[in-house]
PDB file of C-alpha atoms in Angstrom:
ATOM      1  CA  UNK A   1       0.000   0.000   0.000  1.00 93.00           C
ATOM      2  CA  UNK A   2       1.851   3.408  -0.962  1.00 96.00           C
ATOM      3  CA  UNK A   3       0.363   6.720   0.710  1.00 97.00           C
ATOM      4  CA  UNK A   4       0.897   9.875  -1.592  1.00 95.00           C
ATOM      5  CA  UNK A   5       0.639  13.004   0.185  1.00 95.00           C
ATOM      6  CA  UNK A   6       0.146  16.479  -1.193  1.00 94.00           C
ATOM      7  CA  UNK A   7      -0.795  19.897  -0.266  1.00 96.00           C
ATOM      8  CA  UNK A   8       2.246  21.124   2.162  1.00 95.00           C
ATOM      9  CA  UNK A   9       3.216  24.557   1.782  1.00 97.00           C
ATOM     10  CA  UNK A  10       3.882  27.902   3.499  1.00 98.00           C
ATOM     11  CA  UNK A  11       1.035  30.430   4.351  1.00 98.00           C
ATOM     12  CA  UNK A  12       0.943  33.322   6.388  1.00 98.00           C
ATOM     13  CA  UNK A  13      -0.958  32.672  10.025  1.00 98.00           C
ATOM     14  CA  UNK A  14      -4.873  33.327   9.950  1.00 98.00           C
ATOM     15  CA  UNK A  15      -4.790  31.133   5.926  1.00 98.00           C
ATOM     16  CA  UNK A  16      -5.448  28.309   5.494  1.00 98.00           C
ATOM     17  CA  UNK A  17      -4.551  24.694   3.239  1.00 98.00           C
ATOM     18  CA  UNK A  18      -5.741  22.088   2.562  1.00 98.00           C
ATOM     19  CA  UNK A  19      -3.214  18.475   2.555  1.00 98.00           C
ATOM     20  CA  UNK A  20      -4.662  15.102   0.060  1.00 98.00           C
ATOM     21  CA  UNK A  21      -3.505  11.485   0.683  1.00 98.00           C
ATOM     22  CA  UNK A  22      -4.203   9.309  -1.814  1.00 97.00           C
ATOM     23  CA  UNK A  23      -3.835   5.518  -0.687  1.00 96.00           C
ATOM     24  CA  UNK A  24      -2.818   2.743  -3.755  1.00 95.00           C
ATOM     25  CA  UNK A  25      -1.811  -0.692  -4.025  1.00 94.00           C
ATOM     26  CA  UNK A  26      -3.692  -3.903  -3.384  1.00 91.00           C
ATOM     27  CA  UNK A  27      -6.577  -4.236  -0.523  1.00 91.00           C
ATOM     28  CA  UNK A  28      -9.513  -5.584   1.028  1.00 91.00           C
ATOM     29  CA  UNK A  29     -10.768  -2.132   2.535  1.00 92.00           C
ATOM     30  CA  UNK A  30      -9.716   1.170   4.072  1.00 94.00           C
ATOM     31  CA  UNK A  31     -10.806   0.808   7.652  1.00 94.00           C
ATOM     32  CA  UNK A  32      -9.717   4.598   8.501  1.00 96.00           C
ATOM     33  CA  UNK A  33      -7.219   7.308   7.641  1.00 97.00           C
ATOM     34  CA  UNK A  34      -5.988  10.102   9.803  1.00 97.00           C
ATOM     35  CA  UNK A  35      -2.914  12.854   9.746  1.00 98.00           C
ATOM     36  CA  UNK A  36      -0.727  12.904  12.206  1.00 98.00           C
ATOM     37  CA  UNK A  37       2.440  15.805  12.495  1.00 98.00           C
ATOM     38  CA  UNK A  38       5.762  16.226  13.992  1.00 98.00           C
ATOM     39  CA  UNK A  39       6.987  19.977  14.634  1.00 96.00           C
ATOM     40  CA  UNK A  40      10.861  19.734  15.280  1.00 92.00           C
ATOM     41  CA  UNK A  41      11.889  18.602  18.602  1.00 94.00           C
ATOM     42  CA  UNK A  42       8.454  17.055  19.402  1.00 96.00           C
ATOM     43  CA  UNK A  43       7.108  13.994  19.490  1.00 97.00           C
ATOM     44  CA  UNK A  44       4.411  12.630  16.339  1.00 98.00           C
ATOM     45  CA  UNK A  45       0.615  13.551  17.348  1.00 98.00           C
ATOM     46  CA  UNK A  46      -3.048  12.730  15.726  1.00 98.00           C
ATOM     47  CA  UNK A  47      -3.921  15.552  14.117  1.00 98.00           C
ATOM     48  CA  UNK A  48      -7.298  13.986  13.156  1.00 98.00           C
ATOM     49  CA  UNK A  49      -8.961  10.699  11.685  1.00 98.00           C
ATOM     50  CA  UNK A  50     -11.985   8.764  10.393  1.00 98.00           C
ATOM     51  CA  UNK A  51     -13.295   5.968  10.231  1.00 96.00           C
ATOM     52  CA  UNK A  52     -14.735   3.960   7.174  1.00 94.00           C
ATOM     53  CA  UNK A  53     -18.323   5.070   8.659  1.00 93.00           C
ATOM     54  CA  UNK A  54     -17.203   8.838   8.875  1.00 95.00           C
ATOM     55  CA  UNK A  55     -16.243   8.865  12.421  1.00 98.00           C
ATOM     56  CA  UNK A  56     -14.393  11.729  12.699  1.00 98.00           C
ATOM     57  CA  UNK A  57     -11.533  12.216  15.638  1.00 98.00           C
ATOM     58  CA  UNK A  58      -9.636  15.920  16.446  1.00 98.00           C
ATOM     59  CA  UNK A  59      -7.081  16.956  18.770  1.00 98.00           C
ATOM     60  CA  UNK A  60      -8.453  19.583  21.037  1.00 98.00           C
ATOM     61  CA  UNK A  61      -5.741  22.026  19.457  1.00 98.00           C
ATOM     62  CA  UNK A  62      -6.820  22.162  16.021  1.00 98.00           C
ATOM     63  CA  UNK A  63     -10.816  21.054  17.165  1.00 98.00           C
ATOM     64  CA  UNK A  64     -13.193  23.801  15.180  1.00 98.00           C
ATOM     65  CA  UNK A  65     -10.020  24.713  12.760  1.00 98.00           C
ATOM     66  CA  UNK A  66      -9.553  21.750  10.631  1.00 98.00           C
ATOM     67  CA  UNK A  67     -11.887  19.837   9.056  1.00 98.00           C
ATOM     68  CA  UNK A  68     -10.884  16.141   7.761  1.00 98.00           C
ATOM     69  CA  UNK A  69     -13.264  14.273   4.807  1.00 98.00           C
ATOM     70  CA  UNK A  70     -13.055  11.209   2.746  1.00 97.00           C
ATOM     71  CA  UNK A  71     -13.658   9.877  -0.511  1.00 95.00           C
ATOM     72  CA  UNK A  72     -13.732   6.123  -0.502  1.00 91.00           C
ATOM     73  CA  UNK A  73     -14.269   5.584  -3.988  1.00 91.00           C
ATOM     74  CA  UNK A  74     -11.055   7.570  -4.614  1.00 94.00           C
ATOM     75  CA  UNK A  75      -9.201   6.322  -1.017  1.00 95.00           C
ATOM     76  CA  UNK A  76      -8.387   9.614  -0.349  1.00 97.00           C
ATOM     77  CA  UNK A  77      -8.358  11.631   2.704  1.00 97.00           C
ATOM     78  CA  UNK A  78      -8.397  15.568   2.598  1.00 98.00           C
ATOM     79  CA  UNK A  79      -7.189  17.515   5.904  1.00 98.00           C
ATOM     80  CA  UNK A  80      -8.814  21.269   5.319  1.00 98.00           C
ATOM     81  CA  UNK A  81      -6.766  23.712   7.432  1.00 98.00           C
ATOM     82  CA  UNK A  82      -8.239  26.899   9.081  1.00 98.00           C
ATOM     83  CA  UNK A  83      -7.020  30.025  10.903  1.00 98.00           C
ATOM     84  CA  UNK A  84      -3.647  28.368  10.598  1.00 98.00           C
ATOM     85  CA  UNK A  85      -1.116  29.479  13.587  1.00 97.00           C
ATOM     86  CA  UNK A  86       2.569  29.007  13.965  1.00 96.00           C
ATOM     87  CA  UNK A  87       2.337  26.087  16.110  1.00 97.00           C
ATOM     88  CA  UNK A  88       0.698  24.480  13.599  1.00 98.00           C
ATOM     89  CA  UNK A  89       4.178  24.189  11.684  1.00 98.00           C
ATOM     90  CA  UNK A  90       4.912  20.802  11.486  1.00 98.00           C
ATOM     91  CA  UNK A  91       5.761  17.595   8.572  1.00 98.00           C
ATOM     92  CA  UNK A  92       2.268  16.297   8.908  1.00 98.00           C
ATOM     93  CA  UNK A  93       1.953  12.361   7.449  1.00 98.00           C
ATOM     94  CA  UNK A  94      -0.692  10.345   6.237  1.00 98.00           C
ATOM     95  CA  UNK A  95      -2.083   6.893   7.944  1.00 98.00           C
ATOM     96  CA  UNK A  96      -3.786   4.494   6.760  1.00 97.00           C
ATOM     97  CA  UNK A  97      -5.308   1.372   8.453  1.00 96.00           C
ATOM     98  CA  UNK A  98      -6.266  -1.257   5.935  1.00 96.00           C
ATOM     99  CA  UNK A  99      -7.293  -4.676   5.861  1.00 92.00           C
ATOM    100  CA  UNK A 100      -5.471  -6.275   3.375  1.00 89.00           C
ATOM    101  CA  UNK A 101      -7.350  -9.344   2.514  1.00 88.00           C
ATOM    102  CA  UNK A 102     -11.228 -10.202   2.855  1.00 88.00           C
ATOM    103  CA  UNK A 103      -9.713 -12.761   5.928  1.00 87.00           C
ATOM    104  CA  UNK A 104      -7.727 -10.100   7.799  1.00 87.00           C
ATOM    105  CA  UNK A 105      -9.421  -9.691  11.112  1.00 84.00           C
ATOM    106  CA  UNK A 106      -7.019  -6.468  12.340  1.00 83.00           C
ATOM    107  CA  UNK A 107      -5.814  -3.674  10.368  1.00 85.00           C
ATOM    108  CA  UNK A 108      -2.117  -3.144   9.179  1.00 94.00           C
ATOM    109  CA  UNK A 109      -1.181   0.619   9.179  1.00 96.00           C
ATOM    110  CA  UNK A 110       0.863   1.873   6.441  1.00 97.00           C
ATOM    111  CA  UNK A 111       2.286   5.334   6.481  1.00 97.00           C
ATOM    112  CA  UNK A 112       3.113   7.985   4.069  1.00 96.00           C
ATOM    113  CA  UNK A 113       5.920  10.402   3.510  1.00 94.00           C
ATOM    114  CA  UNK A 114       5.046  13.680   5.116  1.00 94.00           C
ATOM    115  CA  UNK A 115       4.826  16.851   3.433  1.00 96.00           C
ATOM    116  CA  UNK A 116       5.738  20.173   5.250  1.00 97.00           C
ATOM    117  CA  UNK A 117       3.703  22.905   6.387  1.00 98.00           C
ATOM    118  CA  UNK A 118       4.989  25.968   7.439  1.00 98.00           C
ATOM    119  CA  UNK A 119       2.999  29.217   8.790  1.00 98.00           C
ATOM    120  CA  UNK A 120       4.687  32.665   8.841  1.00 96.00           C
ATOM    121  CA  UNK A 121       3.820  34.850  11.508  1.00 88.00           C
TER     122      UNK A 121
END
C-alpha cells in the first residue's frame, strides 16, 4: 500500500490549506485514515482521523479549525486547514489502516511520507 501526500506549503498565520492522501496498491478495505504531524523537537501527534463510517476524531488544538473528509471511492483523505497558527508548523503524514485481505481480522497501518507545512507569523 503506498500513501501519496500532497498539499504542504507555506502560508501566512490566519490562511489556510488544505493536505490530500491518496492511498494505492492492493486491498480488502480502508478501515480509517488520519494525519498525524511532527513539529521539530516534538514527538508525532493525531492531528485527526476517520473511520470507514465517517467517524471523525480531532485533537483539542486544532478542534473547530480543521476539518478532515473522505472519498472512498477515490481512497483519499483531505485535511482542510483553518485560521492556521505558527504552532501548527509541522511535517504532517498520512495513515492508513487497511485490511489487506477479505480474511484479515485487524488492520495493518501503512504510512506515508510527510509533506511540510509551514505558517509565517
Amino acid at each position: 500500500v503506498q500513501l501519496q501526500a500532497s498539499g504542504g506549503g507555506v502560508v501566512q498565520a490566519g490562511g489556510s490549506l488544505r493536505l490530500s492522501c491518496a492511498a494505492s496498491g492492493s486491498f480488502f478495505s480502508i478501515e480509517s485514515m488520519g494525519w498525524y504531524r511532527q513539529a521539530p523537537g516534538k514527538q508525532r501527534e493525531l492531528v485527526a482521523s476517520i473511520t470507514r463510517g465517517g467517524l471523525r476524531n480531532y485533537a483539542d488544538s486544532v478542534k473547530g479549525r480543521f476539518i478532515i473528509s473522505s472519498d472512498n471511492g477515490k481512497n483519499t483523505v483531505y485535511l482542510q486547514m483553518n485560521s492556521l497558527e505558527s504552532e501548527d508548523t509541522a511535517v504532517y503524514f498520512c495513515k492508513s489502516s487497511v485490511r489487506p485481505t477479505v480474511f484479515a481480522v485487524n488492520g495493518v497501518d501503512f504510512w506515508g511520507k510527510g509533506t511540510l507545512v509551514t505558517v509565517s507569523s
